[in-house]
XYZ file of C-alpha atoms in Angstrom:
455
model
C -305.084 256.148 -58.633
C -302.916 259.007 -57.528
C -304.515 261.771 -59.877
C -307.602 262.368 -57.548
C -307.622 263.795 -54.146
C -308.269 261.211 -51.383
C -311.952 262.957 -50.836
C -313.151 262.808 -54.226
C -311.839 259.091 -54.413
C -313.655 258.053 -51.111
C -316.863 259.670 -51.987
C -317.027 257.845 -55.561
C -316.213 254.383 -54.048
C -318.707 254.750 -50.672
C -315.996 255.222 -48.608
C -316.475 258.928 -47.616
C -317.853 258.569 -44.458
C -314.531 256.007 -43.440
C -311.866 257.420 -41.501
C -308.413 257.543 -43.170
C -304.627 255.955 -42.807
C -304.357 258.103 -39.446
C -304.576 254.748 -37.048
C -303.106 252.677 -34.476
C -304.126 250.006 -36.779
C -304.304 248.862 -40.171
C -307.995 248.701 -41.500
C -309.949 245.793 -42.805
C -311.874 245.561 -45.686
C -314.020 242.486 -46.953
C -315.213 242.477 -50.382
C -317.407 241.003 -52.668
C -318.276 241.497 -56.370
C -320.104 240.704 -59.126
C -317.860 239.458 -62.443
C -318.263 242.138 -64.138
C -316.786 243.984 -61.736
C -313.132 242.308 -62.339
C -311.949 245.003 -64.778
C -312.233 247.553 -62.198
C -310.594 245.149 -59.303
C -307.001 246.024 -59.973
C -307.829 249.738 -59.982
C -309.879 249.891 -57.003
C -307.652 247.655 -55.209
C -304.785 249.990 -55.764
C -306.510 252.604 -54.763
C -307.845 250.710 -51.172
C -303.617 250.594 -50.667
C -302.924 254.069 -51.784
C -305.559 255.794 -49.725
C -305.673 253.392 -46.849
C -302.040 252.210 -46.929
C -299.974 249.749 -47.994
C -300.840 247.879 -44.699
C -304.879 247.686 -45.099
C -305.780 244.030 -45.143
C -308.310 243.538 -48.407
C -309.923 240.318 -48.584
C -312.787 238.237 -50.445
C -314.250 236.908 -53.486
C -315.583 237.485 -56.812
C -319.188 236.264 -56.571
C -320.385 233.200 -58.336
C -323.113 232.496 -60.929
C -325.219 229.333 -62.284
C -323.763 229.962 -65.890
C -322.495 232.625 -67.740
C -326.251 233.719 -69.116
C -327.172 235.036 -65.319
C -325.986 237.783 -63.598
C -324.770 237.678 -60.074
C -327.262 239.773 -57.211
C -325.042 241.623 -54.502
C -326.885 242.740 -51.594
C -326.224 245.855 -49.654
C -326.859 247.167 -46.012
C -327.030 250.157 -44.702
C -327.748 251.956 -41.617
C -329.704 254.798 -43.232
C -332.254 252.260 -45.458
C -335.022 250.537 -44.330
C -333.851 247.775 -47.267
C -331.166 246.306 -48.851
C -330.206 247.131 -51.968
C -330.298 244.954 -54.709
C -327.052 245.573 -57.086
C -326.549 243.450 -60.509
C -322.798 244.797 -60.622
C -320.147 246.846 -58.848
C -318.626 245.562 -55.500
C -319.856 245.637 -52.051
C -317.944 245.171 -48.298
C -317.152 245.931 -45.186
C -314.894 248.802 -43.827
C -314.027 247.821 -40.261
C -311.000 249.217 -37.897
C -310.272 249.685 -34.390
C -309.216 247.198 -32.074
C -309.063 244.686 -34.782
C -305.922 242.621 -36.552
C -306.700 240.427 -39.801
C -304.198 237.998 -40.879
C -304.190 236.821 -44.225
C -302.755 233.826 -46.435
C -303.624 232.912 -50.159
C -303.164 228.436 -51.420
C -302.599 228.450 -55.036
C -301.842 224.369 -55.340
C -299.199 225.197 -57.809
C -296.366 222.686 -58.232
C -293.371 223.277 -59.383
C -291.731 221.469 -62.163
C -288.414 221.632 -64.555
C -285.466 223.379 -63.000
C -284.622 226.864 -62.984
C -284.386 229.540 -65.028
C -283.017 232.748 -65.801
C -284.789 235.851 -68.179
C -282.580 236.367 -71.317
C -284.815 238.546 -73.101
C -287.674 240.434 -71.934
C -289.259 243.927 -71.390
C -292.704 244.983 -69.531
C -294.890 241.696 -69.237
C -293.456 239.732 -71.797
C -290.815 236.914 -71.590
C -289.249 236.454 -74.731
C -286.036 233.627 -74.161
C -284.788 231.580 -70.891
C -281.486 229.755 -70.206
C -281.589 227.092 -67.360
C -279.802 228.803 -64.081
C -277.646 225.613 -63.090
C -276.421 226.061 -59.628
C -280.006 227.201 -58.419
C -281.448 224.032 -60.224
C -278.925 221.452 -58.126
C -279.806 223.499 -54.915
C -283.125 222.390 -55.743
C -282.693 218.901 -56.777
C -280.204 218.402 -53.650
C -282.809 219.698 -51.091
C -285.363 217.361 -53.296
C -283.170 214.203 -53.255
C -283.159 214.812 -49.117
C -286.835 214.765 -48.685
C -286.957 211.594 -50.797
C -284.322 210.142 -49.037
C -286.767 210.536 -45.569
C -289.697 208.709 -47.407
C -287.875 205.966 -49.028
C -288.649 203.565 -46.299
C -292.097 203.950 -46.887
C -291.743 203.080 -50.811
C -291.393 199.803 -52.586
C -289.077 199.228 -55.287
C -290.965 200.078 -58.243
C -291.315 203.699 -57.018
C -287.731 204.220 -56.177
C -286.828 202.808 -59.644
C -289.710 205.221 -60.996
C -288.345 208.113 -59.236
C -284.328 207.165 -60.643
C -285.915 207.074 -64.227
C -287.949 210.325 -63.405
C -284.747 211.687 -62.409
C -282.494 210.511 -65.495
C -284.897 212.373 -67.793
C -284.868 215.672 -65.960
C -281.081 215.992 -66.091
C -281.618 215.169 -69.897
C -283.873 218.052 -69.755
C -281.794 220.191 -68.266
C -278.520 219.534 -70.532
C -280.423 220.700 -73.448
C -281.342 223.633 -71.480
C -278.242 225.763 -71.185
C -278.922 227.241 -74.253
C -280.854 230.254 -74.418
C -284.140 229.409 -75.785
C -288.271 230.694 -76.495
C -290.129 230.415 -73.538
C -292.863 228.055 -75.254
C -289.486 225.697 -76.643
C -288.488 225.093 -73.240
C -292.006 224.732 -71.685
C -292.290 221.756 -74.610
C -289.194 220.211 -73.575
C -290.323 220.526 -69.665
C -293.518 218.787 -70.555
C -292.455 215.831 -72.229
C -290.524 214.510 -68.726
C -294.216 214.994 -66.456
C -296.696 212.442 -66.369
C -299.498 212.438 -68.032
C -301.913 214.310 -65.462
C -298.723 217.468 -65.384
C -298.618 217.196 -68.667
C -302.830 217.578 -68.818
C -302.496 220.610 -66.267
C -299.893 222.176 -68.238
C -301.589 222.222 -71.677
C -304.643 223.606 -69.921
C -302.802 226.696 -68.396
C -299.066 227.668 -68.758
C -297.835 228.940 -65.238
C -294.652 230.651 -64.332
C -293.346 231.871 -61.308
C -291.126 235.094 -61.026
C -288.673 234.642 -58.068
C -289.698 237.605 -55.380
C -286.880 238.964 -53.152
C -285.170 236.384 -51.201
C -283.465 236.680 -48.164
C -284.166 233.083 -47.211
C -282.552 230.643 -49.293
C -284.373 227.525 -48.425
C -284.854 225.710 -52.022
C -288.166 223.375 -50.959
C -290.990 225.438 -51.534
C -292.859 223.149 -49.044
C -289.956 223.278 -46.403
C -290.109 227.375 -46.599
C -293.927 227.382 -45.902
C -293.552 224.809 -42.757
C -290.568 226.840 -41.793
C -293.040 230.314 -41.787
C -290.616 232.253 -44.815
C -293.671 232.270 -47.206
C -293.234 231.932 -51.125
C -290.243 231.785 -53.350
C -292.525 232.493 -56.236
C -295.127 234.321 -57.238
C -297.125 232.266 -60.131
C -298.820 233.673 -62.501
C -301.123 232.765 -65.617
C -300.020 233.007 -69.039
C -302.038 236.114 -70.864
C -300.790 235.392 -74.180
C -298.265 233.494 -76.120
C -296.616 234.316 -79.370
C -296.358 231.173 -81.482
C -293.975 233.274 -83.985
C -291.290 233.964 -82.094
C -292.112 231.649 -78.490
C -292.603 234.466 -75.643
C -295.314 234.555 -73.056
C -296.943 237.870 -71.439
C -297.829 237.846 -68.342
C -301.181 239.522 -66.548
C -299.985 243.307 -68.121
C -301.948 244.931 -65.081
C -299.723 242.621 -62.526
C -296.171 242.537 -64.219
C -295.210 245.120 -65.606
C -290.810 245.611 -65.375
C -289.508 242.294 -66.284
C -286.106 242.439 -66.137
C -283.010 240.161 -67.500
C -281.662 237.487 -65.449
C -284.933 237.235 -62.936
C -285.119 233.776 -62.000
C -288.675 231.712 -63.543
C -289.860 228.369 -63.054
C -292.647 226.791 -64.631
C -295.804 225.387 -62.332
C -298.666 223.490 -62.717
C -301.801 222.564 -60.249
C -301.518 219.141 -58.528
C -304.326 218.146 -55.745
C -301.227 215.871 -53.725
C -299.195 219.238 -53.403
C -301.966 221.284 -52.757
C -302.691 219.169 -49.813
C -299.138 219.332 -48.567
C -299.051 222.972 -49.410
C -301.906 223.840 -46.750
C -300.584 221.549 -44.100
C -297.365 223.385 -44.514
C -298.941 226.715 -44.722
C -300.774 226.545 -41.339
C -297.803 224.656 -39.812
C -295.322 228.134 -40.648
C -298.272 230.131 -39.053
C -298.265 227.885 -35.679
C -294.744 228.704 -35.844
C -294.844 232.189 -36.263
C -297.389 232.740 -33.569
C -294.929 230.232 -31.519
C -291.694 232.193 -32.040
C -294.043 236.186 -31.522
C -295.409 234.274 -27.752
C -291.883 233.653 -26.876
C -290.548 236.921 -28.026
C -293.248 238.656 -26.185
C -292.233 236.332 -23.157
C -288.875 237.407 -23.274
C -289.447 241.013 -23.750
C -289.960 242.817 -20.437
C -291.121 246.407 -22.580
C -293.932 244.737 -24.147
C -295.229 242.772 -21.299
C -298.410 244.831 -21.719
C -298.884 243.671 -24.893
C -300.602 239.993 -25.365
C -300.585 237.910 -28.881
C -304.468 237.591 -29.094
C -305.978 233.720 -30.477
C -308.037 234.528 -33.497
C -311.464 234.460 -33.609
C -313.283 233.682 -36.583
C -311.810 232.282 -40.154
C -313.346 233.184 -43.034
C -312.452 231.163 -46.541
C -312.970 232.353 -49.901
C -312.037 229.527 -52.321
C -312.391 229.765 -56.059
C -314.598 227.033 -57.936
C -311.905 224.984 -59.146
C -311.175 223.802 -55.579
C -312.801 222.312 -53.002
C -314.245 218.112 -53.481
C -313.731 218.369 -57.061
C -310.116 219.672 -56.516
C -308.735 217.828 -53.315
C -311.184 214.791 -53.321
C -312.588 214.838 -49.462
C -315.028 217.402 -48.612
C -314.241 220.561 -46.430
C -310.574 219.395 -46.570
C -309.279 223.036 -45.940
C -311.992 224.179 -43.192
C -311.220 220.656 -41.562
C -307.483 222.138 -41.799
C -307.815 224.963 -40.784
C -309.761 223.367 -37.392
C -307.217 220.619 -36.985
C -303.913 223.553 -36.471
C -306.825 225.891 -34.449
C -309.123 223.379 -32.208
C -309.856 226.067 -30.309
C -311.375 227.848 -33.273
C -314.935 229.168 -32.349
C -316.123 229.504 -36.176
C -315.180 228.922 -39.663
C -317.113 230.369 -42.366
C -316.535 231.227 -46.318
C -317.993 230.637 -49.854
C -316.809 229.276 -52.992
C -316.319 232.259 -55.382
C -315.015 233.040 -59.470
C -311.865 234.259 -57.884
C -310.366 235.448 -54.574
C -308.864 238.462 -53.352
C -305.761 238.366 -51.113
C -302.116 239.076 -51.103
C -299.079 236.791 -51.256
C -298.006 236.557 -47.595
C -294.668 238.802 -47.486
C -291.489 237.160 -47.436
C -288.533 237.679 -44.716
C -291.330 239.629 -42.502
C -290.000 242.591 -44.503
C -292.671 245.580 -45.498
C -291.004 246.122 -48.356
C -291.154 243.172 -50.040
C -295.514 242.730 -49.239
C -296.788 241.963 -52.149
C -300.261 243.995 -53.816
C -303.449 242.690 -53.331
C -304.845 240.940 -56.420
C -307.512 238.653 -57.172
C -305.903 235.091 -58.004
C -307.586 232.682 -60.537
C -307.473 229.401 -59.023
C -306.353 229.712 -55.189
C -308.429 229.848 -51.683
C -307.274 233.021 -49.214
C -307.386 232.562 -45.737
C -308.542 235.523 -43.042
C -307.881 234.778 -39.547
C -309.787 237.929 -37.169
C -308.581 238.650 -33.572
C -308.011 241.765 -31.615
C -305.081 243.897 -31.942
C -304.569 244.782 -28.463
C -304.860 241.302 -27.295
C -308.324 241.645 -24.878
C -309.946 238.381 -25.198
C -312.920 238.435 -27.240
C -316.504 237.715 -25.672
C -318.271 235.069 -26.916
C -321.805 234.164 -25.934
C -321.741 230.491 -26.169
C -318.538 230.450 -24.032
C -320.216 233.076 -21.439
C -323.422 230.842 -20.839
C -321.297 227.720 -20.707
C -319.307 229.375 -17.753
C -322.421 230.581 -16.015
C -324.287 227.117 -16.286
C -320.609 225.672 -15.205
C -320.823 227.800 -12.413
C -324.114 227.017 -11.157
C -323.588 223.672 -11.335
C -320.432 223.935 -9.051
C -322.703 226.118 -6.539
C -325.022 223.405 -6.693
C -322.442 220.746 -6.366
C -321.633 222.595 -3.214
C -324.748 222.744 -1.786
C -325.147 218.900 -1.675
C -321.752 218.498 -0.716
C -322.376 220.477 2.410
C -326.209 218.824 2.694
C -324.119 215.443 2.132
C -321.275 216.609 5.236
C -324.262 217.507 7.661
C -326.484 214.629 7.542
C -323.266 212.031 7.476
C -322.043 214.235 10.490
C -325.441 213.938 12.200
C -326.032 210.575 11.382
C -322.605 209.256 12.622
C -323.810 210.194 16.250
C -326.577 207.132 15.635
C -325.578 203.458 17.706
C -325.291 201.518 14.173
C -323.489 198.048 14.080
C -321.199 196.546 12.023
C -323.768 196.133 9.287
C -324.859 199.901 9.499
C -328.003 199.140 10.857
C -329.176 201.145 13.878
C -329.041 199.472 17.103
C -332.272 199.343 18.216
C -332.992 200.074 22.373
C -335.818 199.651 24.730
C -336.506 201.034 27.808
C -339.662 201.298 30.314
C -341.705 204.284 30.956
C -343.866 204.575 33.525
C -346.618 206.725 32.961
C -349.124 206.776 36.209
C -350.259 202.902 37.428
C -350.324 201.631 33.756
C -346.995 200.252 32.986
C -346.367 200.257 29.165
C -343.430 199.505 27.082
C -342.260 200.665 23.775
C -338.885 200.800 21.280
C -337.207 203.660 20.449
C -335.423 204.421 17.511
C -332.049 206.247 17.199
């Protein structure tokens, strides 16, 4: 990326014919390839944000097989063939831009457990030795004690005492820990005070979270989401671990400057806090759009400009998730409809992996994170228009023309109604209604005859 002129990198990707970063607004690319393809995915991803900027909003999946003996099919349209194409690797997508604005936000249902640490010794992707970082740890167990403290009412006795014992054992944990030690040592320790389904997740998959740059100190990880700040840490996978000396590496193609005294924290995935991490998620973005409406409000040089409702979700969740993962079915498109009622579609797949970026923190550009593709984790792609025109929707248009019609018609026998009560009201009725019925004689030559006439 870099070494090639933007031409010759457009034309071997497909992209020639696609305008360049010369826009009002960011472009919008949704992608999908096979697994073989994943090698190439940092590369070409890098290169989507070097041509296209930094600002170009890349999302999708890796596609999905039966088992790892059949290769995924990608189709591909185009304008200029009569057919798709069938493709057995590589990556396919869309390139869209204009009057177009996609907002994007990646789940991981990563909990975090253990206190805090600091890097001792490191260099590149690898984390060689930690030491507990004590005042951020009882920032965190403070802010943790006062979200307890709110659900205690709710809890019997055996929890609370559960929780105090939970407690007691962590601060054992961490007294041990302010002493430098390996990174595998300390994730031991760490282990032995989760229960038994943490401690499950955690021999599956070591995960550790490097702290990004913070402007917001809000400790809760849930509480920064619902407040719209985004994450305090980026989580990633162990790569390898050294059972000689104790280090970890790191994705090398993700990390690659770790420094001394970065803060880490180790994870691991719970269902419960993935479920409170999406209800918080889409809470922060109700209050994001909240506070932009008001500001827009407010602002008398941007009354011309309108914050647009989104109008179409897509959802690209990996296979880990979903049923299996949360235990209800459609639990994050169900979400996703509860905080947006007024949603006209939702649509996605389950997929090997997804591609998104960490939503930025502070609102700063220069702390958005690169787009990767995440392991375990859904991303979330909310489409609207960038100028803020409302978007036409067919549905909506024929329900407001049969609306319409039945108004006119509505009308019509309202005024049909108004004449005939008018004309009838001129009628001799009685106090039953009835019409009052007369007689009178009319004499029609010598023959004398008699007959009723009705009103």
């Amino acid at each position: 990326v870099g070494r090639v002129p933007t031409s010759v990198w457009k034309n071997s990707v497909g992209l020639s014919k696609f305008p360049s970063i010369e826009r009002d607004t960011p472009p919008v690319f949704l992608l999908t390839s096979s697994p073989s393809f994943q090698k190439e995915a940092d590369d070409f991803l890098s290169g989507i944000s070097f041509h296209y900027g930094s600002d170009a909003s890349v999302v999708g999946g890796i596609a999905s097989t039966v088992s790892s003996l059949t290769r995924a099919r990608l189709f591909r349209y185009s304008s200029t063939a009569d057919a798709p194409t069938t493709l057995s690797e590589g990556c396919v997508g869309v390139a869209m831009s204009g009057d177009i604005k996609c907002e994007t936000q990646v789940a991981k249902g990563t909990k975090p457990v253990g206190g805090i640490y600091r890097i001792v010794a490191g260099n590149k992707s690898t984390i060689q030795a930690i030491v507990l970082d004590e005042t951020a740890t009882q920032e965190v167990v403070d802010a943790d004690d006062e979200e307890e403290k709110e659900d205690d009412d709710d809890e019997d006795e055996e929890e609370i005492a559960e929780k105090k014992s939970k407690a007691a054992i962590m601060a054992a944990v961490y007294a041990k820990a302010t002493i430098p030690k390996p990174v595998l040592a300390e994730a031991n320790f760490v282990m032995k005070s989760l229960s038994d389904d943490d401690q499950a997740s955690m021999r599956k998959a070591i995960l550790i979270g490097l702290e990004r740059s913070m402007s917001k100190t809000t400790p809760n990880e849930l509480l920064r989401l619902a407040k719209g700040e985004g994450y305090r840490w980026r989580v990633y996978q162990v790569a390898n671990a050294s059972m000689k000396d104790g280090s970890v590496t790191l994705p090398p193609k993700e990390v690659t400057d770790i420094r001394p005294n970065t803060r880490v924290r180790f994870f691991v995935r719970d269902a419960a806090f993935g479920r409170k991490e999406i209800q918080a998620l889409w809470t922060g973005y109700k209050k994001q759009k909240l506070e932009q409406t008001l500001l827009l409000s407010m602002d008398s040089r941007s009354s011309s400009v309108k914050n647009s409702d989104p109008c179409m979700a897509f959802v690209w969740s990996s296979l880990d998730r979903g049923d299996r993962f949360f235990g209800t079915p459609s639990y994050e498109s169900k979400t996703i409809s509860k905080f947006l009622p007024n949603l006209p579609a939702v649509g996605g797949f389950f997929a090997n992996g997804v591609i998104g970026r960490i939503n930025k923190d502070d609102n700063n550009s220069a702390q958005k994170e690169n787009v990767a593709v995440h392991g375990s984790a859904t991303t979330y792609a909310l489409l609207s228009s960038a100028s803020g025109r409302p978007i036409y929707y067919p549905k909506t248009k024929a329900d407001d023309k049969a609306s319409s019609l039945s108004e006119e018609e509505s009308n019509n026998d309202n005024e049909n109604n108004e004449a005939a009560s008018t004309s009838s009201s001129s009628y001799p009725r009685d106090e039953n209604g009835e019409l009052i019925l007369k007689r009178r004689e009319i004499h029609s030559g010598r023959a004398l005859t008699v007959s009723t006439v009705e009103w």
